[in-house]
Coordinates of C-alpha atoms and ligand atoms in Angstrom, one line a residue:
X1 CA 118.1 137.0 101.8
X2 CA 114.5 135.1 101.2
X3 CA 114.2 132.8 98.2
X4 CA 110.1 133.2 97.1
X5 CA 109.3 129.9 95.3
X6 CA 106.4 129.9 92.9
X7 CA 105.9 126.8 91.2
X8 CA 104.5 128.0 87.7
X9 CA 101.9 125.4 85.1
X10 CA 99.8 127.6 82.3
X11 CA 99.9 130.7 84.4
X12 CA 99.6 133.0 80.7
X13 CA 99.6 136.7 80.8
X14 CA 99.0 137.2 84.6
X15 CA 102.1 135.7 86.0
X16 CA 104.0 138.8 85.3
X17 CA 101.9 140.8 87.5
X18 CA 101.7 138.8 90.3
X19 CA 104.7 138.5 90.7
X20 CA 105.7 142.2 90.1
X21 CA 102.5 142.4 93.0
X22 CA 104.7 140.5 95.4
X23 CA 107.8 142.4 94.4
X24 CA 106.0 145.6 95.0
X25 CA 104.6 144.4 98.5
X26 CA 108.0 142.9 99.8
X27 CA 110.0 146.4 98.3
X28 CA 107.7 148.3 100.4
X29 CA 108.4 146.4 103.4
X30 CA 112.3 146.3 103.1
X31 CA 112.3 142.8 103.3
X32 CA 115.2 141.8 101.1
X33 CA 114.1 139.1 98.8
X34 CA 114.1 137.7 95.1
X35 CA 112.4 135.0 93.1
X36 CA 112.7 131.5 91.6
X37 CA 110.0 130.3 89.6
X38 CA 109.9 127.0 88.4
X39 CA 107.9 126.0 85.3
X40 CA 106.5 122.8 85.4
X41 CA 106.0 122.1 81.3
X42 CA 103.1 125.0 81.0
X43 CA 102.0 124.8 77.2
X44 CA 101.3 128.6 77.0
X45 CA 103.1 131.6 76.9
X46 CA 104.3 131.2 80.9
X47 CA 107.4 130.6 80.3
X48 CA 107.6 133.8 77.6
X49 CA 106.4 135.8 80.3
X50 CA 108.7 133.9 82.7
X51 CA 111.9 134.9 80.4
X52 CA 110.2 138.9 80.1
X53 CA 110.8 138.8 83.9
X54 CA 113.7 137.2 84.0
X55 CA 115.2 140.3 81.6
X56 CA 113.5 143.0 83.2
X57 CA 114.3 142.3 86.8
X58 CA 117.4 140.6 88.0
X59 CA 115.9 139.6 91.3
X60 CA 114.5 136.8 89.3
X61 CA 115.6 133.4 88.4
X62 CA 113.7 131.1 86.1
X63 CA 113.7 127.2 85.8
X64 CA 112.0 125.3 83.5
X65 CA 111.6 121.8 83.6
X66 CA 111.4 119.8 80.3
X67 CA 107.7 118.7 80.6
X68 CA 104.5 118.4 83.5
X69 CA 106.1 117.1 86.2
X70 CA 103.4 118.1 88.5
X71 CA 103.4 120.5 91.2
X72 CA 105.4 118.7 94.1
X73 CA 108.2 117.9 91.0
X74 CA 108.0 121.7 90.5
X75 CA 108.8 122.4 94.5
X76 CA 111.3 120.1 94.3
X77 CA 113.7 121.3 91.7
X78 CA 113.0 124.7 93.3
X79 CA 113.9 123.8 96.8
X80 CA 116.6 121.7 95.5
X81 CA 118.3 125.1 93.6
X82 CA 116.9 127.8 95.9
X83 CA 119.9 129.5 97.8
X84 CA 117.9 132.0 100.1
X85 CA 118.8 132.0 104.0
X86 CA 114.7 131.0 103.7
X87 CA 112.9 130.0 101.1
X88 CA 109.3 130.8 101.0
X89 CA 106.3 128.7 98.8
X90 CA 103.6 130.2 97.1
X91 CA 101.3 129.9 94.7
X92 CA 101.8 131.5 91.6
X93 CA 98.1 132.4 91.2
X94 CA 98.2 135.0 94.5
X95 CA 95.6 132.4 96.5
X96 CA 98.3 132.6 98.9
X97 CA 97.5 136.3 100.4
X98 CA 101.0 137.9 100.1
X99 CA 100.3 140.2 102.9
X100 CA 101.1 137.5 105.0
X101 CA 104.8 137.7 104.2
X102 CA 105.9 140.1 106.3
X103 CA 104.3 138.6 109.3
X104 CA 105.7 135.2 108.3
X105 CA 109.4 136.6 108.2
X106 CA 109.5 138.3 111.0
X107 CA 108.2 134.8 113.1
X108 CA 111.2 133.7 111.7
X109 CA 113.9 136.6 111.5
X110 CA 112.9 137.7 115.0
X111 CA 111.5 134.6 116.7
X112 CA 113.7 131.9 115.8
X113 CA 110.8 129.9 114.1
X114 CA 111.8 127.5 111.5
X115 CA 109.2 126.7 109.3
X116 CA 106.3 129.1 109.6
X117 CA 103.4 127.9 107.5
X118 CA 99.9 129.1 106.2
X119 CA 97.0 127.1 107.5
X120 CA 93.8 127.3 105.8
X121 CA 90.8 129.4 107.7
X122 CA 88.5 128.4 105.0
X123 CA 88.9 127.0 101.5
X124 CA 87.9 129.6 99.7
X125 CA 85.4 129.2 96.7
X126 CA 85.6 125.0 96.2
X127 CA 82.9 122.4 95.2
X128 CA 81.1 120.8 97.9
X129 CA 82.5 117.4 96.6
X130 CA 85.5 118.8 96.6
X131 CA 85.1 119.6 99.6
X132 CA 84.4 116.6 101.0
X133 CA 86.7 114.7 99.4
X134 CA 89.4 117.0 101.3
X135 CA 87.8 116.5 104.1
X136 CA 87.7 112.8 103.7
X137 CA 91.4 112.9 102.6
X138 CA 92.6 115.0 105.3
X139 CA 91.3 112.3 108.0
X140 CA 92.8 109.3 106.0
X141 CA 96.0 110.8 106.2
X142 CA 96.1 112.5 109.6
X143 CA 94.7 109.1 110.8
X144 CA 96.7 106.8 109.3
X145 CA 100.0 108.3 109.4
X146 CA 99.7 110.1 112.6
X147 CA 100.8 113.4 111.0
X148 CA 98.3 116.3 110.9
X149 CA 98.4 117.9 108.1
X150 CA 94.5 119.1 108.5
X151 CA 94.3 122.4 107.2
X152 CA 98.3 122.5 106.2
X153 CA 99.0 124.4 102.7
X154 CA 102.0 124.6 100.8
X155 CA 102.3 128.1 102.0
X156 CA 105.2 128.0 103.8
X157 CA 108.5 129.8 105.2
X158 CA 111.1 127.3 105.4
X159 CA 114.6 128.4 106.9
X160 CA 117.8 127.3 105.1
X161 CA 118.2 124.0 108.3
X162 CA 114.4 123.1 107.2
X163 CA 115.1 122.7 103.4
X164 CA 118.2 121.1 104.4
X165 CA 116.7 118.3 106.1
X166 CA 114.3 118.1 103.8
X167 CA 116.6 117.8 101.0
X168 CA 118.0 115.0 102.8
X169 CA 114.8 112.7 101.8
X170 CA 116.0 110.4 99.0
X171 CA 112.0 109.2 98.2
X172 CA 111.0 110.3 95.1
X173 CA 107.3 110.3 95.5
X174 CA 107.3 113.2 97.7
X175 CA 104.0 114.9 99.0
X176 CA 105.6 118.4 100.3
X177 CA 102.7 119.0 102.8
X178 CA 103.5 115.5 104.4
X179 CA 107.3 115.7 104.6
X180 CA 107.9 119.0 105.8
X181 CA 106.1 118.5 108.5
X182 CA 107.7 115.3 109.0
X183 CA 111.0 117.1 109.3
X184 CA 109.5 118.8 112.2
X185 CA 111.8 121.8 113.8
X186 CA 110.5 124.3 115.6
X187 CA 107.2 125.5 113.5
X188 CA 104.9 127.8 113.9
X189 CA 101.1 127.9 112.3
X190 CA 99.5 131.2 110.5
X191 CA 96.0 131.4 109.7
X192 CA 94.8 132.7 106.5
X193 CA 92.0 133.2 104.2
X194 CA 92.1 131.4 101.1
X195 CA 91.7 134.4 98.1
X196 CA 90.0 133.8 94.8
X197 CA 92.4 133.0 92.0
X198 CA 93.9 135.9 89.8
X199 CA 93.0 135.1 87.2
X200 CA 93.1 131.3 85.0
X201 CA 91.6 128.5 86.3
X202 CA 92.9 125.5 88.6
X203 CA 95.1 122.6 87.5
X204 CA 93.8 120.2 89.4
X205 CA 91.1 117.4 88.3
X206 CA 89.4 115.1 90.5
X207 CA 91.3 112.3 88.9
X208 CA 94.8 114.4 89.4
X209 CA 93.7 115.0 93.3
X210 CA 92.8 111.4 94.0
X211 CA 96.3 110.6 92.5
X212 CA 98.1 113.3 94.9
X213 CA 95.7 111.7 97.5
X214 CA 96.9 108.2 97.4
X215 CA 100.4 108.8 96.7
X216 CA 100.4 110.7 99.6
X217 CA 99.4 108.6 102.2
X218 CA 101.2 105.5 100.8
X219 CA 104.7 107.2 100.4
X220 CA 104.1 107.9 104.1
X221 CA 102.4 104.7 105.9
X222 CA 102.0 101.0 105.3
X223 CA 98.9 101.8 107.9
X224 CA 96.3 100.3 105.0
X225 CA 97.9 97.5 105.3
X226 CA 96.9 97.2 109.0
X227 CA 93.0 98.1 108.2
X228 CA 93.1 94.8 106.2
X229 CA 94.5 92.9 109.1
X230 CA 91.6 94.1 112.0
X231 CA 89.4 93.4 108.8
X232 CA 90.5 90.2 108.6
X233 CA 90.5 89.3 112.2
X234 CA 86.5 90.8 112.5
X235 CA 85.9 88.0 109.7
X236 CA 87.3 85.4 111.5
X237 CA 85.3 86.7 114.7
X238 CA 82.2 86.5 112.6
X239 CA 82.9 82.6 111.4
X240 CA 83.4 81.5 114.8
X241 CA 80.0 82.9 115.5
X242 CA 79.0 81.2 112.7
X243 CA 80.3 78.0 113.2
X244 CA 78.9 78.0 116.6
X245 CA 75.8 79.1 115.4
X246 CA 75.6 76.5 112.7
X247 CA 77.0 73.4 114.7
X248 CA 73.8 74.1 117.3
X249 CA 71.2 74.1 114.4
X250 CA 72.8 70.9 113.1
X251 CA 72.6 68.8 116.9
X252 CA 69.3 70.5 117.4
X253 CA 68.0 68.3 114.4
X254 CA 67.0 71.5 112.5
X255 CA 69.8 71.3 109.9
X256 CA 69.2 74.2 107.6
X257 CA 70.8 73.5 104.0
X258 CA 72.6 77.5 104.6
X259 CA 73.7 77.7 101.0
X260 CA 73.4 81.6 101.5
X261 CA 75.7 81.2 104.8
X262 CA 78.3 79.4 102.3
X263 CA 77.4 82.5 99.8
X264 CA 77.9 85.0 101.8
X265 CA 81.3 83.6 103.5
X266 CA 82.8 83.2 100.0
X267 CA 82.0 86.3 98.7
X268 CA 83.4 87.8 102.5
X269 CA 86.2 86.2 101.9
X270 CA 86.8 86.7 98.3
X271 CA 86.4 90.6 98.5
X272 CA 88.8 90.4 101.6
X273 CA 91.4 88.9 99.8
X274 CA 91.2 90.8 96.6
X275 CA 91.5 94.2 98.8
X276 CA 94.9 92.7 100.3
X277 CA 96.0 91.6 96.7
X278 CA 95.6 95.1 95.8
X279 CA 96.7 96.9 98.4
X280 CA 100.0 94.9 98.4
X281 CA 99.9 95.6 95.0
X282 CA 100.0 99.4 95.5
X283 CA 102.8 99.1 98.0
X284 CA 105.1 96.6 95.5
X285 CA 104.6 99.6 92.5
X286 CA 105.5 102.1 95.0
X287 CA 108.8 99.9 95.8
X288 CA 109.3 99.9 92.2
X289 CA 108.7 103.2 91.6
X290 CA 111.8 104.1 94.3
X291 CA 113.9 101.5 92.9
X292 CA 114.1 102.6 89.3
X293 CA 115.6 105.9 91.1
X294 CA 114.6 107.9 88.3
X295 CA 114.9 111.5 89.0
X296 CA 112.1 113.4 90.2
X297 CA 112.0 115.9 87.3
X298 CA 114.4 117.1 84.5
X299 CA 115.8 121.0 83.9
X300 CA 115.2 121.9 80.4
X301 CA 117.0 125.1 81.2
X302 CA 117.7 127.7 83.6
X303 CA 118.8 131.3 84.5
X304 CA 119.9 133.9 87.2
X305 CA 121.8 134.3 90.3
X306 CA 119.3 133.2 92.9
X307 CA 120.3 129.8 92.0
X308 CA 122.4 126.9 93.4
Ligands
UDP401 N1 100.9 123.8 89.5 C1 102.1 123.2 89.0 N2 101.9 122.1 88.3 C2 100.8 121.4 88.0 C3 99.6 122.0 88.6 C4 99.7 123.2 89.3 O1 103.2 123.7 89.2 O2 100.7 120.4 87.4 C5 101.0 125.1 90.3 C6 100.2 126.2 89.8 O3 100.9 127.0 88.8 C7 99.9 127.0 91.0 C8 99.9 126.0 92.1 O4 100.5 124.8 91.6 O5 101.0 127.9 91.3 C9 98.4 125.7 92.5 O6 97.7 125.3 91.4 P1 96.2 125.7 91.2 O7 96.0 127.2 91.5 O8 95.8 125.3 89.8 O9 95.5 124.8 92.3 P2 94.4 125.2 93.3 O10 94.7 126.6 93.9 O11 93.1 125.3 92.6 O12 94.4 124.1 94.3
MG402 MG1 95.3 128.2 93.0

């Protein structure tokens, strides 16, 4: 039995369809299958249209959290009560080519993989700074942290050992991209075409993405902190030169007043220190974010069998 996991925010009328669409798809195939979808707060009629589903078919079980949590909250409380033998994350809004299902079970009914995930071929339809500022992001992370996550989605097959281990994560700044691969396990990659979205339009500002983006890599890596230290030690590289510089102007009797040497050192240094100052700071808020151990979301409700 496969657990499909569809993380659900303002979805409206077309949710129902899609996921009657998948249904349809994994019927045909004989894959045996039902659904948990997880509403993260939406404001619209989702979760009516959740609740229609819920009645009409009992393959499907619906959670609903108590406000926006955000999408990796959403994963979380559906991994966390998903009771499949795998449990398989998609997109609600079908940008995750369903077709793809069959081929991702059978890597890992028939050939033993344990997580067997989508990899982006293209983006799809995005904004050139959007764009870039994945790009941009991407590198940071993969960089920095040492895990690639380049063209990683959150379309994934996990099998039941996967989510296991993953569950096993206390953190509760999570970044589901990041830690499932950081679980590792034998994993295979799938390529696949980003579709347009069925219908309604994306969740996700640029001020929500930059959020995701450094939550991300600090939950994972204290590597910033390092960037300041080479930074520093080119600084103090650079005064030496300087001092040497300035020490044979002033026994060559040609003793320059340098004010703007003295400028430029201060404000060097100044701009160095507040980047430490802050970065430290963004590492002591993340500390204090996992030590007030609040939980990661909170279940208003929730219904059917597919459930832990
Ligand atoms: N989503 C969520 N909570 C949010 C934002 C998004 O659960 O706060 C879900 C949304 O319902 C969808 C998935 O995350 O299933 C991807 O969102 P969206 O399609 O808006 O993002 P995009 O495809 O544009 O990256
Ligand atoms: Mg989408």
């Amino acid at each position: 039995m496969i657990t499909i996991l569809m993380p659900v925010y303002n979805e409206g009328d077309f949710i129902y369809n899609n996921v009657m669409t998948v249904d349809n798809l994994l019927e045909r195939e004989g894959i045996e299958h039902q659904f948990l979808l997880v509403d993260d707060g939406s404001r619209d009629k989702s979760w009516a249209e959740l609740c229609r589903l819920a009645d009409d078919h009992e393959q499907v079980s619906i959670i609903r959290l108590s406000r926006n949590f955000g999408k990796e909250a959403a994963l979380c409380a559906g991994l966390e009560n998903a009771d499949g033998d795998a449990v398989l994350v998609m997109d609600s809004d079908l940008q995750h080519p369903p077709e793809l299902i069959p081929e991702m079970v059978r890597l890992w009914r028939d050939e033993g993989y344990d997580v067997v995930e989508g990899v982006k071929e293209d983006r799809g339809r995005e904004s050139l700074p959007t764009k870039l500022a994945a790009l941009l992001f991407y590198r940071t992370f993969s960089r920095t942290t040492g895990i690639d996550i380049g063209v990683a989605s959150d379309f994934k097959l996990m099998d039941r050992s996967a989510v296991e281990a993953w569950k096993q994560l206390p953190e509760k700044n999570t970044f589901f991209r990041g830690l499932s691969a950081w679980v590792g396990y034998k994993r295979y990659a799938l390529p696949f075409k980003v579709s347009p979205r069925v219908g309604g339009q994306t969740k996700w500002s640029m001020r929500s993405l930059s959020r995701l983006a450094v939550n991300s890599i600090t939950a994972y890596t204290a590597a910033p902190l390092f960037i300041i230290f080479w930074l520093g030690l080119l600084m103090g590289i650079g005064a030496i030169i300087m001092t040497v510089q300035t020490l044979y102007i002033y026994f060559a009797h040609r003793a320059d007043p340098g004010f703007s040497t003295v400028i430029l050192l201060q404000l060097f240094i100044g701009s160095a220190i507040m980047i430490s100052l802050s970065i430290i700071g963004l590492y002591i808020a993340k500390i204090y974010d996992e030590v007030k151990a609040r939980p990661r979301y909170l279940i208003q409700s929730k219904r059917g069998k597919a459930l832990k």
